[in-house]
XYZ file of C-alpha atoms in Angstrom:
545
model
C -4.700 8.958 4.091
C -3.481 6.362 1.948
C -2.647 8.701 -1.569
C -2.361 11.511 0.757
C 0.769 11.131 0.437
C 1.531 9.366 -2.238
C 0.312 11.942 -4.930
C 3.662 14.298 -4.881
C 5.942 11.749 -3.136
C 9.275 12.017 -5.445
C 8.822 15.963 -6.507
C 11.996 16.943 -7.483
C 14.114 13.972 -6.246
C 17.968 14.597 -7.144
C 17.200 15.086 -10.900
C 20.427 15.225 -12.075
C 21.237 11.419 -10.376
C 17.891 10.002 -11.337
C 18.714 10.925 -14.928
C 22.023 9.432 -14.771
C 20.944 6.428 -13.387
C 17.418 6.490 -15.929
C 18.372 3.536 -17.656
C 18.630 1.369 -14.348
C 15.230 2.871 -12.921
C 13.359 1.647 -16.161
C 14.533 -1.531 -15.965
C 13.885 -2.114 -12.451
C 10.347 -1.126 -12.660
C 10.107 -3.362 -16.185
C 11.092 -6.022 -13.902
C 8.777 -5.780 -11.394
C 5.619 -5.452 -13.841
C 6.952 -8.427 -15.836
C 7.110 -9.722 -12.609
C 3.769 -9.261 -11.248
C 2.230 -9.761 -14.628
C 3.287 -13.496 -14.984
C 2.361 -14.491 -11.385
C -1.177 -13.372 -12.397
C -1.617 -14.886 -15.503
C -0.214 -18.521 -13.354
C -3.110 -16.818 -10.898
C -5.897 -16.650 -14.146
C -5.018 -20.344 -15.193
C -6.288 -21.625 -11.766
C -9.450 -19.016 -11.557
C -12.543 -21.624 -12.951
C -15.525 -20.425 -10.476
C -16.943 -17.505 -9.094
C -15.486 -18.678 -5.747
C -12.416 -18.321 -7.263
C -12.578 -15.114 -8.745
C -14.000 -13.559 -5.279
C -12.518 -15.615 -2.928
C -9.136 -17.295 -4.308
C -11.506 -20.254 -4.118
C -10.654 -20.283 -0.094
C -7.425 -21.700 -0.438
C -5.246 -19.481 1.502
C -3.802 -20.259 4.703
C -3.516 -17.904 7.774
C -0.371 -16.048 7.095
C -0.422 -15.737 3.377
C -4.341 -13.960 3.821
C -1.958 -12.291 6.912
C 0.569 -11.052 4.556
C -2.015 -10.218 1.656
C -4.120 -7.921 3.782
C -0.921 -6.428 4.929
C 0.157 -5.695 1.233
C -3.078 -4.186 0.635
C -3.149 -2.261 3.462
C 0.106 -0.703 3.775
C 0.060 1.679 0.458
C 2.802 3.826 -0.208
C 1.555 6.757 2.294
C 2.675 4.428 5.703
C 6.139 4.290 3.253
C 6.322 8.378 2.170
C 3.636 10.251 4.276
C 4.226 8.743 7.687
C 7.826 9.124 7.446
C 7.241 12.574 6.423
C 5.366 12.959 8.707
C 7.549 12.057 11.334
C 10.696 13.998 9.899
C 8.636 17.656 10.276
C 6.590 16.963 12.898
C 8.670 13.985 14.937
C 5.762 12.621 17.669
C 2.976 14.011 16.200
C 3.686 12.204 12.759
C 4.001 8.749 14.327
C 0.078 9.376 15.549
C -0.492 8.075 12.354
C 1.658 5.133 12.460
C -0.166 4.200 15.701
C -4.181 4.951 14.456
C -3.434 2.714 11.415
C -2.798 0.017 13.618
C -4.588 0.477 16.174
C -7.863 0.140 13.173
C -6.928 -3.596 12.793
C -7.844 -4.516 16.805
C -11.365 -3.102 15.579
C -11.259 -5.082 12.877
C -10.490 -7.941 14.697
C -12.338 -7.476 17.518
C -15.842 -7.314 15.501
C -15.584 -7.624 11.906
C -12.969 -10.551 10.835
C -14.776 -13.841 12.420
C -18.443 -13.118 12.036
C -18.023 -11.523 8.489
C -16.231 -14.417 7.336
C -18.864 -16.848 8.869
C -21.771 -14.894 7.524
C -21.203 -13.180 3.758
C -20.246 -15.674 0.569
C -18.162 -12.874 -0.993
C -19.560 -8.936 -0.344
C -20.381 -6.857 2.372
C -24.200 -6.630 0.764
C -24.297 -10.304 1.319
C -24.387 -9.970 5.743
C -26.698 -6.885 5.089
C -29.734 -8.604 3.067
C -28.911 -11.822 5.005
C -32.369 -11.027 7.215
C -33.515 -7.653 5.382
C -35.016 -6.545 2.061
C -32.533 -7.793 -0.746
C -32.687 -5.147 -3.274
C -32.586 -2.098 -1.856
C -30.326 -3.064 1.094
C -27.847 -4.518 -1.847
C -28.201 -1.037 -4.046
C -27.170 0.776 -0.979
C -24.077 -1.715 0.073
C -22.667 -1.685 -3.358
C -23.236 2.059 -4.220
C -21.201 2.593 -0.932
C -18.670 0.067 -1.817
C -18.103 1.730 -5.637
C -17.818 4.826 -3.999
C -15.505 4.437 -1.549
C -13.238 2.491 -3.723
C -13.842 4.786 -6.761
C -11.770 7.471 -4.502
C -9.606 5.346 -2.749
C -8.607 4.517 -6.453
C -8.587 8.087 -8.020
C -6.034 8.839 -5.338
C -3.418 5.779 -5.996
C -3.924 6.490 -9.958
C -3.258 10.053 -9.163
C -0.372 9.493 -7.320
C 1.370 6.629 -9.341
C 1.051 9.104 -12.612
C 3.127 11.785 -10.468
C 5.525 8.750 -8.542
C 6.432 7.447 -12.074
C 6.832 10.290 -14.381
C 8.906 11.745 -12.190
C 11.341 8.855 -11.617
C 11.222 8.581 -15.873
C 11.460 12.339 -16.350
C 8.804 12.890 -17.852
C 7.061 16.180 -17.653
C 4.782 16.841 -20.570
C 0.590 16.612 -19.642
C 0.459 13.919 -22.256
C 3.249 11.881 -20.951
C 1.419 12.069 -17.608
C -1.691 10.986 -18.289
C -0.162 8.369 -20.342
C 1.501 7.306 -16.865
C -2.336 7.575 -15.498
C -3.504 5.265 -18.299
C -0.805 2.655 -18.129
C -1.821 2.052 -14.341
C -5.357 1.650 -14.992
C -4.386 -0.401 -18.167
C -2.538 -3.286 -15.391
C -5.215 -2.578 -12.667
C -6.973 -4.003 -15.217
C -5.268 -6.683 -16.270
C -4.605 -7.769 -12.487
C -7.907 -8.260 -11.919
C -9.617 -9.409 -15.137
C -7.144 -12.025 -15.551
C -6.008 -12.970 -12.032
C -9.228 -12.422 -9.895
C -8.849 -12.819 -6.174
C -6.050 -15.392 -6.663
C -4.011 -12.818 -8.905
C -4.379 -10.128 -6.787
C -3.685 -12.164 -3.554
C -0.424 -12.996 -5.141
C 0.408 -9.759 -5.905
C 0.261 -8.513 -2.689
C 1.893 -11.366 -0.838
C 5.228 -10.318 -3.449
C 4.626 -6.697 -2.458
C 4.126 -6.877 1.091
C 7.659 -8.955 1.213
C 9.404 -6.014 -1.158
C 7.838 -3.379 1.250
C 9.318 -4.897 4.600
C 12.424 -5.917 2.815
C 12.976 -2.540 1.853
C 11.783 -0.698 5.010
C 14.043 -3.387 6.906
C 17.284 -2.516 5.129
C 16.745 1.051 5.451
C 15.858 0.717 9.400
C 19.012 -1.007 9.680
C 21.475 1.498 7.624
C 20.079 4.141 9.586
C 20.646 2.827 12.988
C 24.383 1.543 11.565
C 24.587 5.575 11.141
C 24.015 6.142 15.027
C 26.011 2.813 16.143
C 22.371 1.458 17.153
C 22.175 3.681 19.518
C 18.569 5.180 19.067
C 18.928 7.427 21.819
C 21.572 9.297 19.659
C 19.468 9.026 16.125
C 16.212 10.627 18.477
C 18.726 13.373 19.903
C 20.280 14.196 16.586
C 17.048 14.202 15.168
C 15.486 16.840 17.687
C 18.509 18.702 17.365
C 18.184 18.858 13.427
C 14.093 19.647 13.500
C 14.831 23.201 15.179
C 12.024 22.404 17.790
C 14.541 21.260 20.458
C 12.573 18.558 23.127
C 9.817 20.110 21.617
C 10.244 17.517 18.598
C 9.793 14.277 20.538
C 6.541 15.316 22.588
C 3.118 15.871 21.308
C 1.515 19.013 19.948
C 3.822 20.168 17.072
C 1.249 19.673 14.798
C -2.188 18.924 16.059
C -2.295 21.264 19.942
C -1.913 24.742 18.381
C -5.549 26.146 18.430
C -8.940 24.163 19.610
C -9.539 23.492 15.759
C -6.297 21.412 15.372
C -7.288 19.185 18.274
C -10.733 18.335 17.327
C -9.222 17.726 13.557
C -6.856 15.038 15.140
C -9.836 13.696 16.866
C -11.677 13.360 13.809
C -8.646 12.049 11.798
C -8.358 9.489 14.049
C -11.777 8.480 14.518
C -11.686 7.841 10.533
C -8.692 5.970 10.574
C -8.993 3.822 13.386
C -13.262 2.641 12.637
C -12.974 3.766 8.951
C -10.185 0.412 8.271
C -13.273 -1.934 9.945
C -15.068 -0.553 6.905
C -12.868 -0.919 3.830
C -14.306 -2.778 1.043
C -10.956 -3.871 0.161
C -10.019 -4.785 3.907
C -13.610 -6.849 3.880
C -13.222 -8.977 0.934
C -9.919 -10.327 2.286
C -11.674 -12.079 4.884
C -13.432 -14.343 2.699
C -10.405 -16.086 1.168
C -9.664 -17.912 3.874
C -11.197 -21.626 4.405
C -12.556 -20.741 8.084
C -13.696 -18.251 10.657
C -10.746 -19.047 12.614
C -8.018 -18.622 9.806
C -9.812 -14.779 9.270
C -9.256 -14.352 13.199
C -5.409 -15.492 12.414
C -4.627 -13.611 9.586
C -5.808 -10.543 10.998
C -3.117 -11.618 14.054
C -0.272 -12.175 11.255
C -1.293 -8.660 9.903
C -0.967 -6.792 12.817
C 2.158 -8.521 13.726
C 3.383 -7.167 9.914
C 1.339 -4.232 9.714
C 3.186 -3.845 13.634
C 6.661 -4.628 12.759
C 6.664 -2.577 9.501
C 5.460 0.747 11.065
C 7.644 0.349 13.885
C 10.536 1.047 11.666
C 8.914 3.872 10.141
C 10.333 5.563 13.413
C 13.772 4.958 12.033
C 12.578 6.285 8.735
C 11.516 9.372 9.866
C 13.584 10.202 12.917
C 16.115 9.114 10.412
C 15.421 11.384 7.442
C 15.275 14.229 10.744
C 18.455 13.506 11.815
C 20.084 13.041 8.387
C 18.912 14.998 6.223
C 17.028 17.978 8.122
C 13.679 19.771 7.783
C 14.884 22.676 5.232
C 16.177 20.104 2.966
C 12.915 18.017 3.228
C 10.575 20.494 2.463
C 12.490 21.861 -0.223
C 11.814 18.821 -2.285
C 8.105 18.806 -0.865
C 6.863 20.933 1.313
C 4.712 17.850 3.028
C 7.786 15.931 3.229
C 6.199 13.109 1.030
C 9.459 12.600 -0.495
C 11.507 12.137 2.820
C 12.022 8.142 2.384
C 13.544 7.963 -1.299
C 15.642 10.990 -0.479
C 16.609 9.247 2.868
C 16.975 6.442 0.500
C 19.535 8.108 -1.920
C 21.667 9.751 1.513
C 22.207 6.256 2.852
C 23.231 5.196 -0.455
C 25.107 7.927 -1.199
C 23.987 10.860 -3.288
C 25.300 10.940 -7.013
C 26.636 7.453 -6.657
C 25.609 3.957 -8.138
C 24.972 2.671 -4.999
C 22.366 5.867 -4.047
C 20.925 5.640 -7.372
C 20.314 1.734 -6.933
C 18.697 2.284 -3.350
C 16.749 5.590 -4.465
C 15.439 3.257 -8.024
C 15.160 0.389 -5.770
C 12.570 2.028 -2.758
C 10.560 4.001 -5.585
C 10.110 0.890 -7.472
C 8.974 -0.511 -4.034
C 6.246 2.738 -3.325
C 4.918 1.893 -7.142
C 4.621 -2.035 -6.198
C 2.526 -0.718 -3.397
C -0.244 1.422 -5.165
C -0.509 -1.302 -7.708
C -1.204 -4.471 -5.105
C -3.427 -1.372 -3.202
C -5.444 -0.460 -6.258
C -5.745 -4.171 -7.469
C -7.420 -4.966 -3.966
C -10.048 -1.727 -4.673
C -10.731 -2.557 -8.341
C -11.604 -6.302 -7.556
C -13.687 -5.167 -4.532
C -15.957 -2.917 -5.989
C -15.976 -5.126 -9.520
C -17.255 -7.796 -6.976
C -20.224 -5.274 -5.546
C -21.331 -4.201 -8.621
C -21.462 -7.988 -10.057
C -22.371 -9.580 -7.411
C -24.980 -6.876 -5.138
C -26.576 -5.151 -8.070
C -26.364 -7.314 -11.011
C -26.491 -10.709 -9.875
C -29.276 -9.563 -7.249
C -30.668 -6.831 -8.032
C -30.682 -6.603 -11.850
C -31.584 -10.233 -12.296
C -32.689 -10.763 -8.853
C -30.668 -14.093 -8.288
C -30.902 -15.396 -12.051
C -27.606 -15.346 -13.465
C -25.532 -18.007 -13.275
C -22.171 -17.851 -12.105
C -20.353 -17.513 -15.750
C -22.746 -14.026 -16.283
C -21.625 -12.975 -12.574
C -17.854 -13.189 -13.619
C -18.256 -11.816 -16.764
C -20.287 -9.239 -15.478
C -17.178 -8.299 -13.063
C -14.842 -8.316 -15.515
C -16.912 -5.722 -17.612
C -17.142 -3.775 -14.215
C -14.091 -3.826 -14.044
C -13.043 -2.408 -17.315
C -15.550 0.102 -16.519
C -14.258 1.216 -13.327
C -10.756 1.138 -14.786
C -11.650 3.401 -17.535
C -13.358 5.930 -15.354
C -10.644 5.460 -12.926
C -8.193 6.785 -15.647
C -10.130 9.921 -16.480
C -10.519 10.836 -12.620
C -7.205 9.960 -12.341
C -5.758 12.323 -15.208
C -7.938 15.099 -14.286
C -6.440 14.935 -10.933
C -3.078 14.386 -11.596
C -1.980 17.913 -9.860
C -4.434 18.106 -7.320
C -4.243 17.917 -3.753
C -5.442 14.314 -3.306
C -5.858 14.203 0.672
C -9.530 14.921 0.171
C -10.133 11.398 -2.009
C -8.620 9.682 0.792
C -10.115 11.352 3.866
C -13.289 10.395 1.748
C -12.867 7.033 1.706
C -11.766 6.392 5.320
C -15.305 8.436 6.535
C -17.508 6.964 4.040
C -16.220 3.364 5.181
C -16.387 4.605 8.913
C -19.703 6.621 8.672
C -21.547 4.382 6.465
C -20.419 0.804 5.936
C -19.348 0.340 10.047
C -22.491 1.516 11.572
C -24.372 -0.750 9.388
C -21.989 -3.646 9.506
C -22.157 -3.939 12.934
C -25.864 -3.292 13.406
C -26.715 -6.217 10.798
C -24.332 -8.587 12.996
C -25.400 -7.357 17.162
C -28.670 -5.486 16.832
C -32.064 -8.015 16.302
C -34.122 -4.637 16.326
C -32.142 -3.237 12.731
C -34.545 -2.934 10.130
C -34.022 -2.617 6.357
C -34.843 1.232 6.589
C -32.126 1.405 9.916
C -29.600 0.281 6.784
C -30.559 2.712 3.999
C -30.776 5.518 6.093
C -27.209 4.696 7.797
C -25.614 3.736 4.573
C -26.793 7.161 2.578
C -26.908 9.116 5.327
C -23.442 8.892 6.392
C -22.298 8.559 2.479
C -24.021 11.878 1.754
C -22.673 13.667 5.156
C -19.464 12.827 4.363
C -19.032 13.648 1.216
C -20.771 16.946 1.596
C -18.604 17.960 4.962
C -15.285 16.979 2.749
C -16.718 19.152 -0.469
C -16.829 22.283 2.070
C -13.859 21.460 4.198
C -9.898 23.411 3.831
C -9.158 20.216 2.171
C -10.961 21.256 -1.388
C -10.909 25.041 -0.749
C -9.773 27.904 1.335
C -6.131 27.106 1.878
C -2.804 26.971 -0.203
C -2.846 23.315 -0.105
C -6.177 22.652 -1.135
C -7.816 20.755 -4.045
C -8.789 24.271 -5.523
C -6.693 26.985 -3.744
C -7.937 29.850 -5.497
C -11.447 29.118 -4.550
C -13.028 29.497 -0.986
C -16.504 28.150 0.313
C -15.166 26.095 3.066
C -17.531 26.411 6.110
C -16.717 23.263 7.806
C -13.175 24.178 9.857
C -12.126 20.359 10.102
C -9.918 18.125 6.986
C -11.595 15.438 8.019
C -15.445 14.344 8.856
C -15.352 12.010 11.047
C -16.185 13.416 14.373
C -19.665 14.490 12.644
C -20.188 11.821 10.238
C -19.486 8.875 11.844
C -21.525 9.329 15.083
C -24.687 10.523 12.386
C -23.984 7.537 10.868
C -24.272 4.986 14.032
C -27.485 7.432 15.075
C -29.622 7.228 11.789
C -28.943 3.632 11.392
C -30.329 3.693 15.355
C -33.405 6.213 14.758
C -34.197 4.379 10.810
C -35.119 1.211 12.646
C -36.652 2.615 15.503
C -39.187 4.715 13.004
C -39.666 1.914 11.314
C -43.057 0.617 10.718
C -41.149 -3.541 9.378
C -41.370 -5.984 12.099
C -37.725 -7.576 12.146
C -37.755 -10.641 11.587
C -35.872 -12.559 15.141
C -35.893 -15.671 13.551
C -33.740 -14.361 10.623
C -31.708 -12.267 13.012
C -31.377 -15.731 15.523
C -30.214 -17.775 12.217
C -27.442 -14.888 11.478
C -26.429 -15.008 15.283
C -25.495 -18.383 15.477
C -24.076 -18.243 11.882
C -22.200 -15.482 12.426
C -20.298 -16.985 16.189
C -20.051 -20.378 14.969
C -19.929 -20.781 10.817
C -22.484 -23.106 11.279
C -23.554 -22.945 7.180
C -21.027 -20.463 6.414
C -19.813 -20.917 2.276
């Protein structure tokens, strides 16, 4: 979902002001990089262990983990896409707003506490805990690279189009120049800063985000006296659908197929967060079991707050601005929020131009804390799962670990950039629909086996982790979101036979039953006194790192 949106967020925003105003957009967005470049390097002073590079050594307290994982997981599509979403298709649009955080009771339900208490820094680490290390560590990180790998193709994608539109530029070099200068501070971030870097980065950017969100939220409802029955009648009015607009089925009720895809979308969203390798890894920065179960209560008091004003933002951007005038920017009405943005300021003005520079410079602080949080987490799988492990099965010291992460990732980065220029003008909703199934279909399943099943064997793990990575990937490659439909991936192509965007309502259940029918067929005794040790670990932190 996450680049969804954020791929064609600013097409076409009031050129003629945002050229005006160039000068003051540069300079903001100079700002913030300078910025968020010199808290890391304070970040890479302090970074001296492994711990610290993974972890942020364990340092952070409740609410700044809390307001880290909320950076990270807010990207720019809750800012543009859900209140896009909301403009065109008013009740249906805020279903999003209410799977995303309706994920993190999931995640704190059954992942936050005994994750923390049982893994040292990776998801592999609570899989091989009392099963076969190498191949149970090959399939954890290959599912963590590619998850993240897409996740990231998507933000890179959609920060090339976010900035060189703001700067004007419109030449395929220019772009992928955009493309390369991302990756180039993803980089940085994360070589330099580690865990602690990052962290930082995302407290800063989770502040700007709610800051920004808040000020909107309250110029809007200035607009209607505070009256929000008004803005929601206005806004109705405005959307052409009448009552229509505030009760569900404008977009997902049509036709049979429509339902079952909202079905699926939400399945993804809601158990496909649990699974996020960059969600996971936050939970090990904190010092306890019971700060994890904390921050994930600051972050859905955040994550909570934040996307209850995107109902201003988007009922807003209905009311004010109107449907036509959305989708003639964008058609998806990804660009709804800076052009809501520039109205409150005032079109052609300073003040619009400040606001308009201002919130995009805000959406670009997002997809670089987002795609920080993915480099570092699947740097940390590859360096820690398969090289540390697997490669020189438990050998390297800790010096060889880190520098093996850094060279990860610089690798990532780099092929980051080249997916990321290649797919500067596609349709990105695929990528991200691919992430949230893979993380739902095969990291969940296999998560939560490892933790409350004493019968999962190492062959119940490979067979969940590939099995819902391949289904998932191959449903998505012939679903309308590559081919078959104006707005896919490849529009002149067709060879989608799957009728749903998303996989989830096939992928995810396969996943949970081949993890279930691996272990069963299994000829490995598990081993109960392995699975006992993990138990107790994993509900009390007895020995947890």
């Amino acid at each position: 979902m996450s680049a969804a949106y954020d791929s064609h967020a600013v097409i076409q925003l009031a050129a003629s002001s945002t050229a005006e105003h160039r000068p003051l957009i540069i300079t903001l967005f100079a700002v913030f990089v300078a910025a968020t470049l010199a808290i890391t390097v304070w970040a890479g002073r302090q970074t001296k262990s492994a711990s610290d590079f993974y972890a942020g050594g364990r340092q952070f307290t409740a609410f700044q983990n809390g307001l880290a994982v909320s950076g990270d997981y807010m990207s720019a599509a809750s800012f543009l896409g859900i209140a896009g979403a909301i403009a065109l298709f008013g009740y249906d649009g805020f279903l999003y707003s209410i799977g995303f955080l309706v994920a993190w009771l999931v995640a704190l339900l059954l992942v936050a506490e005994p994750l923390r208490n049982s893994g040292r820094y990776t998801m592999g680490d609570v899989l091989a805990y009392r099963m076969r290390q190498r191949p149970v560590r090959t399939a954890a990180g290959t599912s963590t690279i590619v998850v993240s790998i897409f996740y990231l193709l998507a933000q890179m994608a959609g920060a090339g189009v976010l900035v060189s539109l703001l700067l004007g530029i419109t030449s395929d070099a220019g772009k992928v120049l955009i493309v390369a200068l991302v990756g180039v501070l993803m980089i940085l971030y994360v070589t330099i800063g580690g865990m602690k870097g990052t962290t930082w980065v995302q407290m800063v950017k989770a502040v700007l985000l709610i800051a920004g969100a808040l000020l909107m939220t309250f110029l809007v409802l200035w607009k209607f006296d505070f009256n929000v029955s008004d803005l929601l009648g206005t806004a109705a009015e405005k959307s052409g659908h009448g009552a229509a607009f505030l009760e569900p089925g404008l977009k997902y009720g049509s036709t049979d197929v429509s339902k079952l895809d909202f079905i699926s979308l939400g399945l993804a969203l809601v158990l496909g967060t649990a699974g996020l390798p960059h969600i996971l890894i936050r939970f090990y920065t904190v010092p306890t079991a019971k700060a994890a179960r904390k921050s994930v209560n600051w972050a859905i008091g955040i994550i909570g707050s934040f996307y209850l004003m995107t109902i201003a933002l988007g009922f807003g951007a209905a009311a004010l601005i109107g449907p036509d005038e959305i989708k003639a920017k964008n058609p998806a009405g990804n660009a709804a929020a800076p052009q809501l943005a520039e109205y409150l300021g005032g079109v052609g003005t300073t003040w619009g131009a400040i606001l308009l520079a201002v919130i995009s410079a805000v959406a670009f602080a997002t997809i670089l804390a987002v795609v920080a949080g993915l480099t570092l987490a699947s740097s940390s799988s590859f360096a820690h799962d398969i090289y540390a492990n697997v490669i020189r099965k438990g050998t390297a010291t800790e010096k060889e670990e880190m520098r093996a992460a850094k060279w990860a990732t610089v690798a990532i980065g780099v092929v980051s950039i080249a997916l990321g220029a290649l797919a500067r003008d596609l349709n990105v909703a695929g990528l991200v629909a691919l992430a949230f199934a893979v993380a739902a279909s095969a990291n969940l399943p296999t998560i939560l086996y490892s933790l409350f099943w004493k019968r999962f064997t190492t062959q119940g793990a490979l067979w969940s982790i590939y099995g819902g990575l391949a289904s998932s990937v191959l449903l998505v490659l012939f679903s309308p979101v590559v081919s078959g439909k104006a707005t896919s991936m490849f529009p002149d192509a067709d060879f989608a036979w799957f009728p749903l965007e998303n996989p989830g309502l096939i992928s995810i259940p396969l996943g949970f039953l081949l993890g279930w029918l691996g272990s069963v067929l299994s000829k490995e005794e598990p081993d109960k006194g392995k699975y006992a040790e993990l138990e107790v670990k994993s509900l009390t932190g007895t020995g947890a790192h």
